Amino acid sequence: MSERPSWDQYFLTITRQVAERSTCTRAKVGAVIVRDRSILATGYNGSPAGLPHCLDVGCLIYKSQTPSGEVEENCFRTIHAEVNAIAQAAKNGSPIRGADIYITHTPCIHCFKLLLNTGVTRICYEKPYKLHTLEELQRYAPHVELVQVA
């Protein structure tokens, strides 16, 4: 008899499937917001509804520089999975304060700040992505748990 997956593994599996809807050509990212073992909202990275997708018309890449001098590349066309999940929750009237979010990758610093402001209390991710950029903010946000799920 096989073992049942933990709740974290279960929701992360769903998050991976959500990521398959991504229209980003650089990375498929999915997010699932959960409270009391119920899914409140999902999101994946891609263009706003009804607008052209990177898969169809290409990316609009821009470069920026972090305070430490690191150069980052981002796409003007794409909305991150976490933002899309938060927007879906808002659109459907689902409060997410006190919820968990499952993400295929560590959130970027901008999404991390947004998640702090929404009241999400637990951020579960599978793959680390630029974790070092979150260290300073994490020190000031001990009420938010950042957990890698295996």
PDB file of C-alpha atoms in Angstrom:
ATOM      1  CA  MET A   1       0.000   0.000   0.000  1.00  0.00           C
ATOM      2  CA  SER A   2       1.446   3.382  -0.953  1.00  0.00           C
ATOM      3  CA  GLU A   3       1.665   6.298   1.453  1.00  0.00           C
ATOM      4  CA  ARG A   4      -0.665   9.228   1.035  1.00  0.00           C
ATOM      5  CA  PRO A   5       1.054  12.527   0.301  1.00  0.00           C
ATOM      6  CA  SER A   6       1.178  15.109   3.074  1.00  0.00           C
ATOM      7  CA  TRP A   7      -1.078  18.141   2.680  1.00  0.00           C
ATOM      8  CA  ASP A   8       1.950  20.199   1.632  1.00  0.00           C
ATOM      9  CA  GLN A   9       2.897  17.626  -1.019  1.00  0.00           C
ATOM     10  CA  TYR A  10      -0.717  17.432  -2.197  1.00  0.00           C
ATOM     11  CA  PHE A  11      -1.072  21.181  -2.691  1.00  0.00           C
ATOM     12  CA  LEU A  12       2.371  21.476  -4.271  1.00  0.00           C
ATOM     13  CA  THR A  13       1.382  18.794  -6.800  1.00  0.00           C
ATOM     14  CA  ILE A  14      -1.670  20.879  -7.705  1.00  0.00           C
ATOM     15  CA  THR A  15       0.556  23.961  -7.928  1.00  0.00           C
ATOM     16  CA  ARG A  16       2.797  22.207 -10.463  1.00  0.00           C
ATOM     17  CA  GLN A  17      -0.268  21.409 -12.572  1.00  0.00           C
ATOM     18  CA  VAL A  18      -1.463  25.031 -12.389  1.00  0.00           C
ATOM     19  CA  ALA A  19       1.992  26.113 -13.632  1.00  0.00           C
ATOM     20  CA  GLU A  20       1.422  24.117 -16.828  1.00  0.00           C
ATOM     21  CA  ARG A  21      -1.080  26.832 -17.911  1.00  0.00           C
ATOM     22  CA  SER A  22       1.731  29.416 -17.892  1.00  0.00           C
ATOM     23  CA  THR A  23       2.262  31.373 -21.100  1.00  0.00           C
ATOM     24  CA  CYS A  24       5.752  32.534 -20.105  1.00  0.00           C
ATOM     25  CA  THR A  25       8.570  31.208 -22.273  1.00  0.00           C
ATOM     26  CA  ARG A  26      11.210  31.628 -19.550  1.00  0.00           C
ATOM     27  CA  ALA A  27       9.694  29.797 -16.550  1.00  0.00           C
ATOM     28  CA  LYS A  28       6.430  28.056 -15.717  1.00  0.00           C
ATOM     29  CA  VAL A  29       5.333  29.230 -12.275  1.00  0.00           C
ATOM     30  CA  GLY A  30       2.144  28.295 -10.448  1.00  0.00           C
ATOM     31  CA  ALA A  31       0.560  29.478  -7.203  1.00  0.00           C
ATOM     32  CA  VAL A  32      -2.271  28.066  -5.097  1.00  0.00           C
ATOM     33  CA  ILE A  33      -3.749  29.893  -2.097  1.00  0.00           C
ATOM     34  CA  VAL A  34      -5.154  27.580   0.584  1.00  0.00           C
ATOM     35  CA  ARG A  35      -6.943  28.003   3.896  1.00  0.00           C
ATOM     36  CA  ASP A  36      -8.195  25.153   6.086  1.00  0.00           C
ATOM     37  CA  ARG A  37      -7.139  22.629   3.419  1.00  0.00           C
ATOM     38  CA  SER A  38      -9.404  24.271   0.828  1.00  0.00           C
ATOM     39  CA  ILE A  39      -8.198  26.013  -2.325  1.00  0.00           C
ATOM     40  CA  LEU A  40      -9.227  29.668  -2.442  1.00  0.00           C
ATOM     41  CA  ALA A  41      -7.510  30.728  -5.663  1.00  0.00           C
ATOM     42  CA  THR A  42      -4.917  29.721  -8.232  1.00  0.00           C
ATOM     43  CA  GLY A  43      -2.639  31.642 -10.557  1.00  0.00           C
ATOM     44  CA  TYR A  44       0.100  31.158 -13.099  1.00  0.00           C
ATOM     45  CA  ASN A  45       2.467  33.585 -14.771  1.00  0.00           C
ATOM     46  CA  GLY A  46       1.365  35.115 -18.040  1.00  0.00           C
ATOM     47  CA  SER A  47      -0.200  38.139 -19.673  1.00  0.00           C
ATOM     48  CA  PRO A  48      -3.401  39.755 -18.393  1.00  0.00           C
ATOM     49  CA  ALA A  49      -6.566  38.068 -19.681  1.00  0.00           C
ATOM     50  CA  GLY A  50      -7.337  39.012 -23.269  1.00  0.00           C
ATOM     51  CA  LEU A  51      -3.894  40.442 -24.027  1.00  0.00           C
ATOM     52  CA  PRO A  52      -1.206  38.848 -26.222  1.00  0.00           C
ATOM     53  CA  HIS A  53       0.915  36.198 -24.562  1.00  0.00           C
ATOM     54  CA  CYS A  54       4.702  35.789 -24.763  1.00  0.00           C
ATOM     55  CA  LEU A  55       4.127  32.369 -26.350  1.00  0.00           C
ATOM     56  CA  ASP A  56       2.367  34.107 -29.255  1.00  0.00           C
ATOM     57  CA  VAL A  57       4.191  37.434 -29.708  1.00  0.00           C
ATOM     58  CA  GLY A  58       7.406  37.148 -27.693  1.00  0.00           C
ATOM     59  CA  CYS A  59       8.631  38.677 -24.470  1.00  0.00           C
ATOM     60  CA  LEU A  60       9.159  42.363 -23.709  1.00  0.00           C
ATOM     61  CA  ILE A  61      12.335  42.032 -21.650  1.00  0.00           C
ATOM     62  CA  TYR A  62      13.798  44.917 -19.703  1.00  0.00           C
ATOM     63  CA  LYS A  63      16.882  45.016 -17.501  1.00  0.00           C
ATOM     64  CA  SER A  64      17.174  46.602 -14.092  1.00  0.00           C
ATOM     65  CA  GLN A  65      19.895  46.742 -11.468  1.00  0.00           C
ATOM     66  CA  THR A  66      19.493  45.847  -7.800  1.00  0.00           C
ATOM     67  CA  PRO A  67      21.118  47.951  -5.066  1.00  0.00           C
ATOM     68  CA  SER A  68      23.878  45.311  -4.834  1.00  0.00           C
ATOM     69  CA  GLY A  69      24.640  45.757  -8.545  1.00  0.00           C
ATOM     70  CA  GLU A  70      23.050  42.514  -9.734  1.00  0.00           C
ATOM     71  CA  VAL A  71      21.381  42.858 -13.147  1.00  0.00           C
ATOM     72  CA  GLU A  72      17.897  41.379 -13.454  1.00  0.00           C
ATOM     73  CA  GLU A  73      15.816  40.719 -16.537  1.00  0.00           C
ATOM     74  CA  ASN A  74      12.025  40.864 -16.366  1.00  0.00           C
ATOM     75  CA  CYS A  75       9.179  40.917 -18.858  1.00  0.00           C
ATOM     76  CA  PHE A  76       6.730  43.821 -19.139  1.00  0.00           C
ATOM     77  CA  ARG A  77       4.110  41.485 -20.587  1.00  0.00           C
ATOM     78  CA  THR A  78       3.950  38.981 -17.712  1.00  0.00           C
ATOM     79  CA  ILE A  79       2.108  39.042 -14.396  1.00  0.00           C
ATOM     80  CA  HIS A  80       3.583  36.745 -11.736  1.00  0.00           C
ATOM     81  CA  ALA A  81       1.649  33.692 -10.550  1.00  0.00           C
ATOM     82  CA  GLU A  82       1.280  35.024  -7.003  1.00  0.00           C
ATOM     83  CA  VAL A  83      -0.240  38.285  -8.243  1.00  0.00           C
ATOM     84  CA  ASN A  84      -2.670  36.398 -10.483  1.00  0.00           C
ATOM     85  CA  ALA A  85      -3.733  34.178  -7.557  1.00  0.00           C
ATOM     86  CA  ILE A  86      -4.260  37.212  -5.302  1.00  0.00           C
ATOM     87  CA  ALA A  87      -6.237  38.944  -8.083  1.00  0.00           C
ATOM     88  CA  GLN A  88      -8.414  35.857  -8.559  1.00  0.00           C
ATOM     89  CA  ALA A  89      -9.143  35.727  -4.824  1.00  0.00           C
ATOM     90  CA  ALA A  90     -10.059  39.432  -4.805  1.00  0.00           C
ATOM     91  CA  LYS A  91     -12.217  39.106  -7.924  1.00  0.00           C
ATOM     92  CA  ASN A  92     -14.146  36.242  -6.340  1.00  0.00           C
ATOM     93  CA  GLY A  93     -14.419  37.838  -2.888  1.00  0.00           C
ATOM     94  CA  SER A  94     -12.211  35.282  -1.124  1.00  0.00           C
ATOM     95  CA  PRO A  95     -10.315  36.821   1.791  1.00  0.00           C
ATOM     96  CA  ILE A  96      -6.802  35.385   2.055  1.00  0.00           C
ATOM     97  CA  ARG A  97      -5.655  36.771   5.406  1.00  0.00           C
ATOM     98  CA  GLY A  98      -4.238  33.866   7.400  1.00  0.00           C
ATOM     99  CA  ALA A  99      -3.975  31.619   4.336  1.00  0.00           C
ATOM    100  CA  ASP A 100      -1.044  29.608   2.997  1.00  0.00           C
ATOM    101  CA  ILE A 101       0.285  29.980  -0.523  1.00  0.00           C
ATOM    102  CA  TYR A 102       2.010  27.222  -2.462  1.00  0.00           C
ATOM    103  CA  ILE A 103       4.352  28.336  -5.248  1.00  0.00           C
ATOM    104  CA  THR A 104       6.546  26.334  -7.582  1.00  0.00           C
ATOM    105  CA  HIS A 105       9.411  28.803  -6.938  1.00  0.00           C
ATOM    106  CA  THR A 106      10.380  31.165  -4.129  1.00  0.00           C
ATOM    107  CA  PRO A 107       8.576  34.456  -4.699  1.00  0.00           C
ATOM    108  CA  CYS A 108      10.519  37.379  -6.117  1.00  0.00           C
ATOM    109  CA  ILE A 109      11.071  40.259  -3.711  1.00  0.00           C
ATOM    110  CA  HIS A 110       8.100  42.207  -5.123  1.00  0.00           C
ATOM    111  CA  CYS A 111       5.696  39.279  -4.748  1.00  0.00           C
ATOM    112  CA  PHE A 112       7.096  38.584  -1.273  1.00  0.00           C
ATOM    113  CA  LYS A 113       6.269  42.170  -0.223  1.00  0.00           C
ATOM    114  CA  LEU A 114       2.787  41.816  -1.701  1.00  0.00           C
ATOM    115  CA  LEU A 115       2.238  38.547   0.161  1.00  0.00           C
ATOM    116  CA  LEU A 116       3.321  40.211   3.407  1.00  0.00           C
ATOM    117  CA  ASN A 117       0.670  42.892   2.884  1.00  0.00           C
ATOM    118  CA  THR A 118      -2.113  40.400   2.125  1.00  0.00           C
ATOM    119  CA  GLY A 119      -1.764  38.673   5.478  1.00  0.00           C
ATOM    120  CA  VAL A 120      -0.660  35.312   4.089  1.00  0.00           C
ATOM    121  CA  THR A 121       1.077  33.555   6.973  1.00  0.00           C
ATOM    122  CA  ARG A 122       2.859  30.681   5.257  1.00  0.00           C
ATOM    123  CA  ILE A 123       4.681  30.605   1.922  1.00  0.00           C
ATOM    124  CA  CYS A 124       5.481  27.085   0.711  1.00  0.00           C
ATOM    125  CA  TYR A 125       7.694  26.627  -2.327  1.00  0.00           C
ATOM    126  CA  GLU A 126       9.408  23.823  -4.201  1.00  0.00           C
ATOM    127  CA  LYS A 127      12.386  25.464  -5.937  1.00  0.00           C
ATOM    128  CA  PRO A 128      14.517  28.215  -4.397  1.00  0.00           C
ATOM    129  CA  TYR A 129      14.811  31.345  -6.543  1.00  0.00           C
ATOM    130  CA  LYS A 130      17.009  34.243  -5.434  1.00  0.00           C
ATOM    131  CA  LEU A 131      16.416  33.486  -1.745  1.00  0.00           C
ATOM    132  CA  HIS A 132      19.207  35.892  -0.791  1.00  0.00           C
ATOM    133  CA  THR A 133      17.045  38.826  -1.948  1.00  0.00           C
ATOM    134  CA  LEU A 134      14.422  38.003   0.700  1.00  0.00           C
ATOM    135  CA  GLU A 135      16.733  37.730   3.719  1.00  0.00           C
ATOM    136  CA  GLU A 136      16.446  41.319   4.936  1.00  0.00           C
ATOM    137  CA  LEU A 137      12.661  41.435   4.602  1.00  0.00           C
ATOM    138  CA  GLN A 138      12.343  38.080   6.360  1.00  0.00           C
ATOM    139  CA  ARG A 139      14.071  39.504   9.427  1.00  0.00           C
ATOM    140  CA  TYR A 140      11.276  42.071   9.730  1.00  0.00           C
ATOM    141  CA  ALA A 141       8.490  39.591   9.021  1.00  0.00           C
ATOM    142  CA  PRO A 142       8.807  36.777  11.580  1.00  0.00           C
ATOM    143  CA  HIS A 143       5.030  36.254  11.369  1.00  0.00           C
ATOM    144  CA  VAL A 144       5.389  34.845   7.833  1.00  0.00           C
ATOM    145  CA  GLU A 145       6.873  31.389   7.471  1.00  0.00           C
ATOM    146  CA  LEU A 146       8.882  30.582   4.319  1.00  0.00           C
ATOM    147  CA  VAL A 147       9.021  26.786   3.879  1.00  0.00           C
ATOM    148  CA  GLN A 148      10.603  24.624   1.202  1.00  0.00           C
ATOM    149  CA  VAL A 149       8.457  21.555   0.522  1.00  0.00           C
ATOM    150  CA  ALA A 150      10.235  18.442  -0.685  1.00  0.00           C
TER     151      ALA A 150
END
